[in-house]
Coordinates of N, CA and C and ligand atoms in Angstrom, one line a residue:
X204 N -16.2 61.7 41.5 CA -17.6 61.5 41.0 C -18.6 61.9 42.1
X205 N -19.1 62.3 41.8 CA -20.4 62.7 42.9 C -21.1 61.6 42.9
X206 N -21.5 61.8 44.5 CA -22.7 60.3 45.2 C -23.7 60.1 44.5
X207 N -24.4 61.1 43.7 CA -25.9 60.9 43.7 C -25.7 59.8 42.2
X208 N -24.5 60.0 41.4 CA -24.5 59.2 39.8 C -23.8 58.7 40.4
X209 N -23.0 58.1 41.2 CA -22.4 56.7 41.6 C -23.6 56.1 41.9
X210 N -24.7 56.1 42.8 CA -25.6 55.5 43.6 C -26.9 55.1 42.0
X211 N -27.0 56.0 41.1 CA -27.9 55.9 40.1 C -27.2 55.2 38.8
X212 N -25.5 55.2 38.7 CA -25.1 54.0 37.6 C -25.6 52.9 38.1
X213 N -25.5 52.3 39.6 CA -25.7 51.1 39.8 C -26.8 50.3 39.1
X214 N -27.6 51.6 38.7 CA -28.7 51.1 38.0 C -30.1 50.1 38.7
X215 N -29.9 50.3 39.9 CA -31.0 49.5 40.4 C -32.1 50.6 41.3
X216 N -31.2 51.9 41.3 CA -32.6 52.9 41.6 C -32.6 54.2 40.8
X217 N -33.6 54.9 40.7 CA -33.7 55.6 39.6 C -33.4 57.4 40.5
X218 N -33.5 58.5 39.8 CA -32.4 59.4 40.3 C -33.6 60.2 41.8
X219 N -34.9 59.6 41.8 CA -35.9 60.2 42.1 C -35.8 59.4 43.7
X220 N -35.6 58.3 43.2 CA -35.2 57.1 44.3 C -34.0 57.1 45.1
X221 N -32.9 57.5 44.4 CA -31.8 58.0 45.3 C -32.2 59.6 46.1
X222 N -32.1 60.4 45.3 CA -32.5 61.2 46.3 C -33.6 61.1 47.8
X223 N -34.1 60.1 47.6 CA -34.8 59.8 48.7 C -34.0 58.9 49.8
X224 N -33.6 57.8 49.0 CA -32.3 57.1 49.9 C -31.6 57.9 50.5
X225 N -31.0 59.0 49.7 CA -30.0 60.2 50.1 C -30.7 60.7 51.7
X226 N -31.8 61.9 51.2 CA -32.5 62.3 52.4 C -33.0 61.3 53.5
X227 N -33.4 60.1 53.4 CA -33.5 59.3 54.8 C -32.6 58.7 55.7
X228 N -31.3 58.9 55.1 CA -29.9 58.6 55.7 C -29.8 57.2 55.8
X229 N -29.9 56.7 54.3 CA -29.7 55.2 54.1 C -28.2 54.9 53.8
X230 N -27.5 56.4 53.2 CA -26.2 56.1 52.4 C -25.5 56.4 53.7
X231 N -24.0 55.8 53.7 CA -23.2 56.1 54.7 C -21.8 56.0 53.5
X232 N -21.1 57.1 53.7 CA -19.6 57.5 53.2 C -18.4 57.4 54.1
X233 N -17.1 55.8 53.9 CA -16.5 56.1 55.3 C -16.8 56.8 56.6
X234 N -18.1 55.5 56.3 CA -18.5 55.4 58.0 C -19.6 56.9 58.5
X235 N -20.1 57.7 57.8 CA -20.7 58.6 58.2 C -21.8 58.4 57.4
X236 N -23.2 58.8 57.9 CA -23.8 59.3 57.1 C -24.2 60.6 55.6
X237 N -24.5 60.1 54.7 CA -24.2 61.5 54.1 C -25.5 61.0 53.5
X238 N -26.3 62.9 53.7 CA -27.5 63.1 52.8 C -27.4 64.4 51.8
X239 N -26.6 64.9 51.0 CA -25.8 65.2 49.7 C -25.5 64.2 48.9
X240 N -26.0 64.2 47.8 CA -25.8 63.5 46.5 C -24.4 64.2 45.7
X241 N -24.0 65.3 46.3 CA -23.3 66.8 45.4 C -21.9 66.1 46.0
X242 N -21.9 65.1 47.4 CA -20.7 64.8 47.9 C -19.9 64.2 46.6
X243 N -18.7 64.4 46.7 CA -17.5 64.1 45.9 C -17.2 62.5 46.4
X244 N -17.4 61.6 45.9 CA -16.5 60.1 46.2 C -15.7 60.3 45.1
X245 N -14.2 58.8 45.4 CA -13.5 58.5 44.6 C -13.3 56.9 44.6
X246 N -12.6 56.2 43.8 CA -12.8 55.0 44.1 C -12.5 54.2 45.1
X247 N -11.6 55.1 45.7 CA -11.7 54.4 47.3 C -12.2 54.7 49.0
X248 N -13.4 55.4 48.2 CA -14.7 55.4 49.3 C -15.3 54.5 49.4
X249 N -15.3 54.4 51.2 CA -16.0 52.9 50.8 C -17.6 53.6 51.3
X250 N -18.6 53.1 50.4 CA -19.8 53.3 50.5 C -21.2 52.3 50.6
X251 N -22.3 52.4 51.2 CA -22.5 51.3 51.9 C -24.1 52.3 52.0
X252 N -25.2 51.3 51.6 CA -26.4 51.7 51.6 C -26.8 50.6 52.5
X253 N -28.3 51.1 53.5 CA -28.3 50.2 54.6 C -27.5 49.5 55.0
X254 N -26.3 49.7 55.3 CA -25.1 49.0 56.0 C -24.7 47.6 54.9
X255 N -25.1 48.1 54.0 CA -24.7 46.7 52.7 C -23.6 47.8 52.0
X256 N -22.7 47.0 51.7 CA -21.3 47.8 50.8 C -21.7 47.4 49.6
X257 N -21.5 48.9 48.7 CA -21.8 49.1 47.3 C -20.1 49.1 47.2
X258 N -19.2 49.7 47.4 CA -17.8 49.7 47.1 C -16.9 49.8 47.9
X259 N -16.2 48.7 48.3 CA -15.0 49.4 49.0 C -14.0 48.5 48.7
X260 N -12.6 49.5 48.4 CA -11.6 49.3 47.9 C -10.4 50.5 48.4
X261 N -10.1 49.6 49.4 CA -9.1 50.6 49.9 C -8.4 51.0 49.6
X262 N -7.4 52.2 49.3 CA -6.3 53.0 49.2 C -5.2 52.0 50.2
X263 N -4.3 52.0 49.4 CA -3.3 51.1 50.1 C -1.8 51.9 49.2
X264 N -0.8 51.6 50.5 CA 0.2 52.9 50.9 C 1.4 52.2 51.6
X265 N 2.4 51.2 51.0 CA 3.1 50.5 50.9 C 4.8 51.1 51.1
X266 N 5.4 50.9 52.1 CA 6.8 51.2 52.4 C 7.3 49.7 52.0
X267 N 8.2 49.5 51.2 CA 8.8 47.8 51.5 C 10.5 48.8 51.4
X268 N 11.2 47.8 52.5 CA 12.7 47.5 52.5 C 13.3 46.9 51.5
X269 N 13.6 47.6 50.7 CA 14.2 46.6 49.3 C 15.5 45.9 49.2
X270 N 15.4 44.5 49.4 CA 16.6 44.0 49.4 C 17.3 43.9 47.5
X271 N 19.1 43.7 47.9 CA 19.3 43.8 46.7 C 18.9 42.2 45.9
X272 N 19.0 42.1 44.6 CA 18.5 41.5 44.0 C 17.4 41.3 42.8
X273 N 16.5 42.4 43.6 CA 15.0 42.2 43.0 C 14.6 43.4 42.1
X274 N 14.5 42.7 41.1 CA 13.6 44.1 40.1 C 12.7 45.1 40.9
X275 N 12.6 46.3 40.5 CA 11.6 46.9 40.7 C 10.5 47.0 39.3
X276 N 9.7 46.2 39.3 CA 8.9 45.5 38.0 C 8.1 44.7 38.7
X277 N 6.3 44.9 38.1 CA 5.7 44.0 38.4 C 5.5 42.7 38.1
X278 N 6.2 42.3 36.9 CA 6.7 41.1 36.7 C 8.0 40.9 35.6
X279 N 8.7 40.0 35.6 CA 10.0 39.6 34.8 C 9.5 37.5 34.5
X280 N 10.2 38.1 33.5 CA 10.5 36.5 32.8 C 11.7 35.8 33.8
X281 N 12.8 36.8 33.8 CA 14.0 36.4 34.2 C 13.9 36.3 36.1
X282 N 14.3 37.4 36.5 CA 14.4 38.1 37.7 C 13.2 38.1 38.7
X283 N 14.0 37.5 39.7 CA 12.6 38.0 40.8 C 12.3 39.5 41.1
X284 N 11.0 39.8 41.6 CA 10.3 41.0 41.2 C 10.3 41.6 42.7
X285 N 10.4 42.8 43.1 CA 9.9 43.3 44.1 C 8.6 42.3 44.9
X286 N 7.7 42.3 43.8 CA 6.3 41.9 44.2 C 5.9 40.6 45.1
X287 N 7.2 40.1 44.7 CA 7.1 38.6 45.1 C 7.6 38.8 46.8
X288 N 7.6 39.9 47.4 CA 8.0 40.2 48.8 C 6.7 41.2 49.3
X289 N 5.9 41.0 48.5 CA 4.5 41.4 49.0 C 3.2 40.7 49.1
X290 N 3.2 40.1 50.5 CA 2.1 39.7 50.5 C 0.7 39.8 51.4
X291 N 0.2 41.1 50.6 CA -0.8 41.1 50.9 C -2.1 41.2 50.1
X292 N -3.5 41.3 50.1 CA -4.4 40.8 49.6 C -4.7 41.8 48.3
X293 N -4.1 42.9 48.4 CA -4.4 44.1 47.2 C -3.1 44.0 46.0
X294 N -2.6 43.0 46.4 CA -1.0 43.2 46.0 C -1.0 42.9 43.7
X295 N -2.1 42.4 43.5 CA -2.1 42.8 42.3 C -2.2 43.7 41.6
X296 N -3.2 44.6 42.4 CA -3.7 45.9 42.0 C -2.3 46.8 42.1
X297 N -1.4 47.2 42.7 CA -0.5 47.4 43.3 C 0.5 48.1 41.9
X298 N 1.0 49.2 42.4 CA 2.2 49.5 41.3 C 3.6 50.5 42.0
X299 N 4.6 50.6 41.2 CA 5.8 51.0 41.6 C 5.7 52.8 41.9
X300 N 5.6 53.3 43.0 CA 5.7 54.9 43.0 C 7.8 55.0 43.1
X301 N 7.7 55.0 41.8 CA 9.5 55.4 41.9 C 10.2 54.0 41.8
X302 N 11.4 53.8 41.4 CA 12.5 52.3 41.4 C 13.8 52.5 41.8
X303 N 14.3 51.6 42.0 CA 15.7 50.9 42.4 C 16.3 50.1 41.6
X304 N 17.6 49.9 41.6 CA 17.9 49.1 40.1 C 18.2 47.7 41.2
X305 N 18.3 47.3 40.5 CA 18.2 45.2 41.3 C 19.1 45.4 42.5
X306 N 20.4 45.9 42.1 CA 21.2 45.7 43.3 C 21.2 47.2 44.1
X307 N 20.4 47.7 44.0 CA 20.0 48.4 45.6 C 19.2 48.4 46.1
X308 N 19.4 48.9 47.1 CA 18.7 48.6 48.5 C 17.7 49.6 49.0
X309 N 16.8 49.8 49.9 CA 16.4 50.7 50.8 C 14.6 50.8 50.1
X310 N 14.5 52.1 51.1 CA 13.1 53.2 50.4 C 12.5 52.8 49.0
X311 N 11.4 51.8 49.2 CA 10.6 51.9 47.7 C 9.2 51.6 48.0
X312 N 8.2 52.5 47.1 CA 6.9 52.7 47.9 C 6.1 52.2 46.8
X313 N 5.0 51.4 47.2 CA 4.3 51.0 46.1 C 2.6 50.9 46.5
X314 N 2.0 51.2 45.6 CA 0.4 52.0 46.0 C -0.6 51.5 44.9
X315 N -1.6 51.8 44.9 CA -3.0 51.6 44.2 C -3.9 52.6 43.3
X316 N -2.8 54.0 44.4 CA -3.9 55.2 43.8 C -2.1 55.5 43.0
X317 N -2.9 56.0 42.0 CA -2.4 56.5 41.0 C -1.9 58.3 40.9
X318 N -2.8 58.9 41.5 CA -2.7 60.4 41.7 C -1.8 60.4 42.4
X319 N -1.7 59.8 43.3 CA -0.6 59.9 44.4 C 0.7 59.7 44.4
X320 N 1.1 58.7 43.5 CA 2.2 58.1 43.1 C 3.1 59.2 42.3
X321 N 2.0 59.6 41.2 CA 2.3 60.9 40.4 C 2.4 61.9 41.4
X322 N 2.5 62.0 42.3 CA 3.2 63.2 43.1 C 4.2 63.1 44.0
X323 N 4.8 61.5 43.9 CA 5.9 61.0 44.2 C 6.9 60.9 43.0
X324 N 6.3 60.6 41.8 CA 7.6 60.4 40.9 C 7.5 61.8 40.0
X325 N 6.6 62.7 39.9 CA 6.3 63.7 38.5 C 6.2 64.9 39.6
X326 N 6.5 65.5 40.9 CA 6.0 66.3 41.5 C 6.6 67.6 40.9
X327 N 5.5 68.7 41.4 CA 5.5 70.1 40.9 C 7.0 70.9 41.4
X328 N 6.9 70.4 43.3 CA 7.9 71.0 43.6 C 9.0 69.8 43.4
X329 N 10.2 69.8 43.5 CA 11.6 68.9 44.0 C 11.0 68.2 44.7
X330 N 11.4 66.7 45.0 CA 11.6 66.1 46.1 C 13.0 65.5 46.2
X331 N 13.4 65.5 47.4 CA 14.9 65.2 47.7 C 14.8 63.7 47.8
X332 N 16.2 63.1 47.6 CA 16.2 61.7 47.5 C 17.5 61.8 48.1
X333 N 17.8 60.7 49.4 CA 19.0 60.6 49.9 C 19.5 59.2 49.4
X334 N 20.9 59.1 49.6 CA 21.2 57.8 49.2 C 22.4 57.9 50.2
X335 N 22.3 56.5 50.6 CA 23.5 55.9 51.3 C 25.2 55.1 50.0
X336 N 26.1 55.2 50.0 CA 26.9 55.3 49.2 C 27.7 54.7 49.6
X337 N 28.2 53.3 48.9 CA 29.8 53.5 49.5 C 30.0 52.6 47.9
X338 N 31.8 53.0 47.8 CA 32.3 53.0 46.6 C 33.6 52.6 46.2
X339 N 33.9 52.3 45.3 CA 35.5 51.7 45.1 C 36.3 52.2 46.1
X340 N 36.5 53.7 45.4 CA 37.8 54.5 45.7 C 37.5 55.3 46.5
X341 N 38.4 55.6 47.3 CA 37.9 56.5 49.0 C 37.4 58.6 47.6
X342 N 36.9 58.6 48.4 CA 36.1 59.7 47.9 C 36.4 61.1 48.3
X343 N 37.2 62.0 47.0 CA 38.1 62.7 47.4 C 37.0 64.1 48.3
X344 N 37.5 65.1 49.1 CA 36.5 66.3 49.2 C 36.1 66.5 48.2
X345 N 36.7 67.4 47.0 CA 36.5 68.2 45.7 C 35.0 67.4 45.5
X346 N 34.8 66.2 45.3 CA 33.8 65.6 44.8 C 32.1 66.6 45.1
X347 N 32.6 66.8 46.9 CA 31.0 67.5 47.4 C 31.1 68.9 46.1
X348 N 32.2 69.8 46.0 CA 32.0 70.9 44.8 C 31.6 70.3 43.5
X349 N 32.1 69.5 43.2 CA 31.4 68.9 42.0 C 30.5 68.7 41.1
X350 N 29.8 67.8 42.3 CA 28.3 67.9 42.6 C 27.2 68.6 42.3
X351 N 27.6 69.7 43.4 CA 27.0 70.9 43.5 C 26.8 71.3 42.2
X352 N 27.6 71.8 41.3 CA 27.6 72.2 40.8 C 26.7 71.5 39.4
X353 N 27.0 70.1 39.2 CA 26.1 69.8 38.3 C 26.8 68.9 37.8
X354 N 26.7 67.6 37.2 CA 27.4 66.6 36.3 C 26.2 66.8 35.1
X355 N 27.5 67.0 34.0 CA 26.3 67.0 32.8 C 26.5 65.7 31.6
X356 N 25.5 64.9 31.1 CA 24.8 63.3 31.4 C 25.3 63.7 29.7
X357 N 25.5 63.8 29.2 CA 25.8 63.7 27.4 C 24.8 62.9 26.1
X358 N 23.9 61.4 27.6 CA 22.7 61.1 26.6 C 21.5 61.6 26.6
X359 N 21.5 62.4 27.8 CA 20.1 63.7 27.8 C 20.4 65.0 27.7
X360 N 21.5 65.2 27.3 CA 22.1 66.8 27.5 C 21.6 67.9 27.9
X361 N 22.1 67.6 29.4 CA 21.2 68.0 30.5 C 22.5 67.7 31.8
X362 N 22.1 68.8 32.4 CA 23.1 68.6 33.9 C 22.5 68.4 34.9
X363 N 22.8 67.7 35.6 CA 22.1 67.3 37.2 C 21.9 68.6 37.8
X364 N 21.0 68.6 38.4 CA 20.7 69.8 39.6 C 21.8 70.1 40.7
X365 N 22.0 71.1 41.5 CA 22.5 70.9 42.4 C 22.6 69.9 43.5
X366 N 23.9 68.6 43.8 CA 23.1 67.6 44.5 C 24.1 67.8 45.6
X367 N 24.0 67.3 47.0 CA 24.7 67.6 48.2 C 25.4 66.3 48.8
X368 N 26.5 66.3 48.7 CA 27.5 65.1 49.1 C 27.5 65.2 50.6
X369 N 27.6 64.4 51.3 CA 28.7 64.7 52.6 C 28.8 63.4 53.1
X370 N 30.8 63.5 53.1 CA 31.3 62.3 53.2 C 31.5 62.3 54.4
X371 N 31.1 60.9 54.4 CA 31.0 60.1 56.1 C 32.1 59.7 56.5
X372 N 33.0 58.7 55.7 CA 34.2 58.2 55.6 C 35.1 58.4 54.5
X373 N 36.5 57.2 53.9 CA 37.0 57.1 53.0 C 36.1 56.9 51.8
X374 N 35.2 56.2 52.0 CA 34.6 55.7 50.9 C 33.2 55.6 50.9
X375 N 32.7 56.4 51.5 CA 31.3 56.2 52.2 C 30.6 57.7 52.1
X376 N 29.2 58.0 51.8 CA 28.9 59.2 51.9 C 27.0 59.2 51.7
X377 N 26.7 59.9 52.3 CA 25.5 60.5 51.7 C 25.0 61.1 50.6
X378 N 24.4 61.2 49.7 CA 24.4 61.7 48.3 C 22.9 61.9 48.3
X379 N 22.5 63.6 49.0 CA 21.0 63.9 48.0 C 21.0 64.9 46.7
X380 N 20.0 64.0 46.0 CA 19.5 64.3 44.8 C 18.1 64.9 44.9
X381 N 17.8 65.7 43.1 CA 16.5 66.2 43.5 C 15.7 65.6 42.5
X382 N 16.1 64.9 41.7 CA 15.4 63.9 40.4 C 15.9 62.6 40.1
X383 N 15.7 61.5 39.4 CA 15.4 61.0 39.2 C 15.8 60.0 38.0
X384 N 17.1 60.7 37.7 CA 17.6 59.9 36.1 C 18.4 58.5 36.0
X385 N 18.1 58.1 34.9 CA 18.4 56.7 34.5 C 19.9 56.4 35.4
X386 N 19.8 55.5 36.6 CA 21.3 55.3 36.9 C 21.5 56.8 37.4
X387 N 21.4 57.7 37.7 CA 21.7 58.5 38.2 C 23.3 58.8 39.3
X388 N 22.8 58.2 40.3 CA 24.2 58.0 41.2 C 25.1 57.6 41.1
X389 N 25.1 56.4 40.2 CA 26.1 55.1 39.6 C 27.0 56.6 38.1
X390 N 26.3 57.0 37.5 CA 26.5 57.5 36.6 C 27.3 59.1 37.2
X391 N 27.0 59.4 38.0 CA 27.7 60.8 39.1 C 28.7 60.2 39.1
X392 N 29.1 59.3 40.3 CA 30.3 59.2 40.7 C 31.0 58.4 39.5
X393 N 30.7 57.6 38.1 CA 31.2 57.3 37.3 C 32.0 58.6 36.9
X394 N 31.3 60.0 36.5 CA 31.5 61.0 36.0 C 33.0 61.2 36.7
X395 N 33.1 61.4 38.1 CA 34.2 61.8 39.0 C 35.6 60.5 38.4
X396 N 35.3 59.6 38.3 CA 35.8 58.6 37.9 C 36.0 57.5 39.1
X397 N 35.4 57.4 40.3 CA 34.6 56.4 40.8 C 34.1 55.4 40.4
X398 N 33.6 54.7 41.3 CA 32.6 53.6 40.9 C 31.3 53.4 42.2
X399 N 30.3 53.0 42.1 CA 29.1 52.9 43.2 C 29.5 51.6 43.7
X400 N 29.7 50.8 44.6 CA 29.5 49.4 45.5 C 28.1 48.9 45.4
X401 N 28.1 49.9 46.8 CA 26.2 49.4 47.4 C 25.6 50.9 47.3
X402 N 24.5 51.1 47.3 CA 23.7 52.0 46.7 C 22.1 51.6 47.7
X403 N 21.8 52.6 48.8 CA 20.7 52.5 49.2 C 20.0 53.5 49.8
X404 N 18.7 53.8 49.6 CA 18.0 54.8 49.8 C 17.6 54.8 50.6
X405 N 17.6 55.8 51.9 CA 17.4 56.3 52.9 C 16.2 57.1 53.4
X406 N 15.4 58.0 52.3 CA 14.4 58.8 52.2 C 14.1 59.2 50.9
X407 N 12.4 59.5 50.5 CA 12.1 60.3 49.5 C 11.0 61.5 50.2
X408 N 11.9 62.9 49.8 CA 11.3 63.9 50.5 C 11.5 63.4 52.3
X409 N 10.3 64.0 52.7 CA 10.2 63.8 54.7 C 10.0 62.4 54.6
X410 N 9.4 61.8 53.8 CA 9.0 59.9 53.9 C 11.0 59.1 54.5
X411 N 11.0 58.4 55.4 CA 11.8 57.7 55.5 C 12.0 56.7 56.7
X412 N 12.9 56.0 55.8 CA 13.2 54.4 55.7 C 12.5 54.0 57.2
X413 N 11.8 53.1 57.1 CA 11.5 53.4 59.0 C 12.7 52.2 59.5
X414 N 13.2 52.6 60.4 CA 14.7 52.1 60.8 C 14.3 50.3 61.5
X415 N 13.2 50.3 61.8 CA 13.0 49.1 62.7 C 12.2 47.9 61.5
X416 N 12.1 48.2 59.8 CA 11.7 47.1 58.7 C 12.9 46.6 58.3
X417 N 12.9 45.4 58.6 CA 13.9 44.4 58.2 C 14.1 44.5 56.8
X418 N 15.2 44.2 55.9 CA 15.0 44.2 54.5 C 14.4 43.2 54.1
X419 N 13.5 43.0 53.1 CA 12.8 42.6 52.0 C 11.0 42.7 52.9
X420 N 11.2 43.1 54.3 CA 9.4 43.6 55.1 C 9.3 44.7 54.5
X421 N 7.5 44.9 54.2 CA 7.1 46.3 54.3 C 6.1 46.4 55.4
X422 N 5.7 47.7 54.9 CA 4.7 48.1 56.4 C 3.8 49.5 55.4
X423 N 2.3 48.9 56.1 CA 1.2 50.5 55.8 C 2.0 51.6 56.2
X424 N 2.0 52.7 55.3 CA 2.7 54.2 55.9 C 1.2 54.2 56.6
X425 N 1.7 55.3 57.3 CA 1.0 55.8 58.6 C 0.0 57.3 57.4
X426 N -1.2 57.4 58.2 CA -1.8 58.6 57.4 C -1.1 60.0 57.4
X427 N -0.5 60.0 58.2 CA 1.1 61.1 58.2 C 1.5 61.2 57.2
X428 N 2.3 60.1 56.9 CA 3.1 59.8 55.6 C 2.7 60.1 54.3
X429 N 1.0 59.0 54.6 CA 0.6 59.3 53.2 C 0.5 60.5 52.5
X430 N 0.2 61.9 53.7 CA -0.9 62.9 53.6 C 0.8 63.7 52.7
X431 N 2.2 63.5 53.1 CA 3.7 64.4 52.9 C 2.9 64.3 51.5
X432 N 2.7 63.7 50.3 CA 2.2 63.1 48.9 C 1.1 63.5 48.7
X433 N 0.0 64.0 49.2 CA -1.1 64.4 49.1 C -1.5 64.9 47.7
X434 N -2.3 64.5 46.4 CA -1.9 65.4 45.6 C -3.3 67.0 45.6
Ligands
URA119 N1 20.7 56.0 41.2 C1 21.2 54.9 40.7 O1 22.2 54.8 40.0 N2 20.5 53.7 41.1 C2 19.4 53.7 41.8 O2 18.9 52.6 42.1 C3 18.9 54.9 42.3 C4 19.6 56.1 41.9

């Protein structure tokens, strides 16, 4: 929205009056002055006439360590929720960029802005998803060819993209994917005739796990982070 009809909904000065507020350098836009009305705000500028705040509502950009257990859901009847391991002051406003099923672990990011999120779960290009894996049955080679190649899902009939195994141990492996389907992982190595154990996310895209958050802590991504998602 442009400054000059943010500053004139408020409705307490008229469009003849802002522009004058504008030109005398009463408005300040994150911390600067601005005398353009034509400037672009969004809802999380914070803006501030004679140093009095008209809006500010920060952008908030959420890493949490997901212990197993917990929905990814902002609320349940049954189950404890992600949410309930967040506590900070924006945390209603707050929603899921991507999920984890209860019993995995790792990488889950949750935010305010909305654009952004959508470029975490709906993006134009691929984003890669790693997962940490370990599983019943020790996990043959053949599996990595497999993969690659595509498992095809029978209730969306539709084949997985090419996804890249590489096994660590007997039973243990890395597993990136480039989407995002119901059960996905659990439902791959079902396909092989496996089974998944533990199941935990490591990275989405360059974003990852920061190694030093305990599970069920989060932490502000860094403006680095946020900017990988930019939409
Ligand atoms: N694939 C799964 O099966 N489960 C998850 O939580 C994530 C990917």
């Amino acid at each position: 929205m442009r400054l000059d009809r943010f500053l004139t909904r408020l409705g307490t000065h008229s469009c003849k009056e802002v522009a004058r507020l504008l030109a005398d350098g009463r408005v300040t836009v994150d911390g600067t002055i601005e005398l353009s009305g034509l400037r672009r705000i969004n809802r999380f500028s914070r803006v501030k006439l004679d140093g009095e705040v008209l809006q500010d509502n920060p952008a908030v950009y959420l890493m949490l360590h997901k212990p197993a257990g917990y929905l990814s859901a902002t609320t349940d009847p049954q189950h404890p929720t992600v949410m309930e391991l967040i506590d900070h002051p924006s945390r209603d406003e707050l929603h899921l960029a991507g999920r984890l099923d209860r019993a995995s672990t790792g990488l889950l990011l949750l935010t305010n802005d909305g654009r952004w999120s959508r470029q975490v779960t709906e993006p134009v290009e691929e984003i890669s998803k790693v997962y940490r894996v370990t599983t019943r049955e020790v996990i043959p080679p053949e599996t990595a060819a497999i993969f690659a190649e595509g498992i095809y899902f029978a209730y969306e009939d539709l084949t997985t993209r090419p996804a890249v195994l590489e096994i660590l141990g007997g039973k243990e492996a890395l597993l990136t994917i480039h989407e995002g389907r119901y059960h996905q992982v659990k439902r791959m190595f079902h396909a092989v005739g496996n089974q998944v154990l533990s199941l935990h996310r490591e990275s989405i895209g360059p974003l990852v796990l920061d190694d030093t958050l305990p599970s069920g802590a989060f932490r502000h991504l860094s403006a680095a982070e946020v900017a990988y998602f930019r939409p």
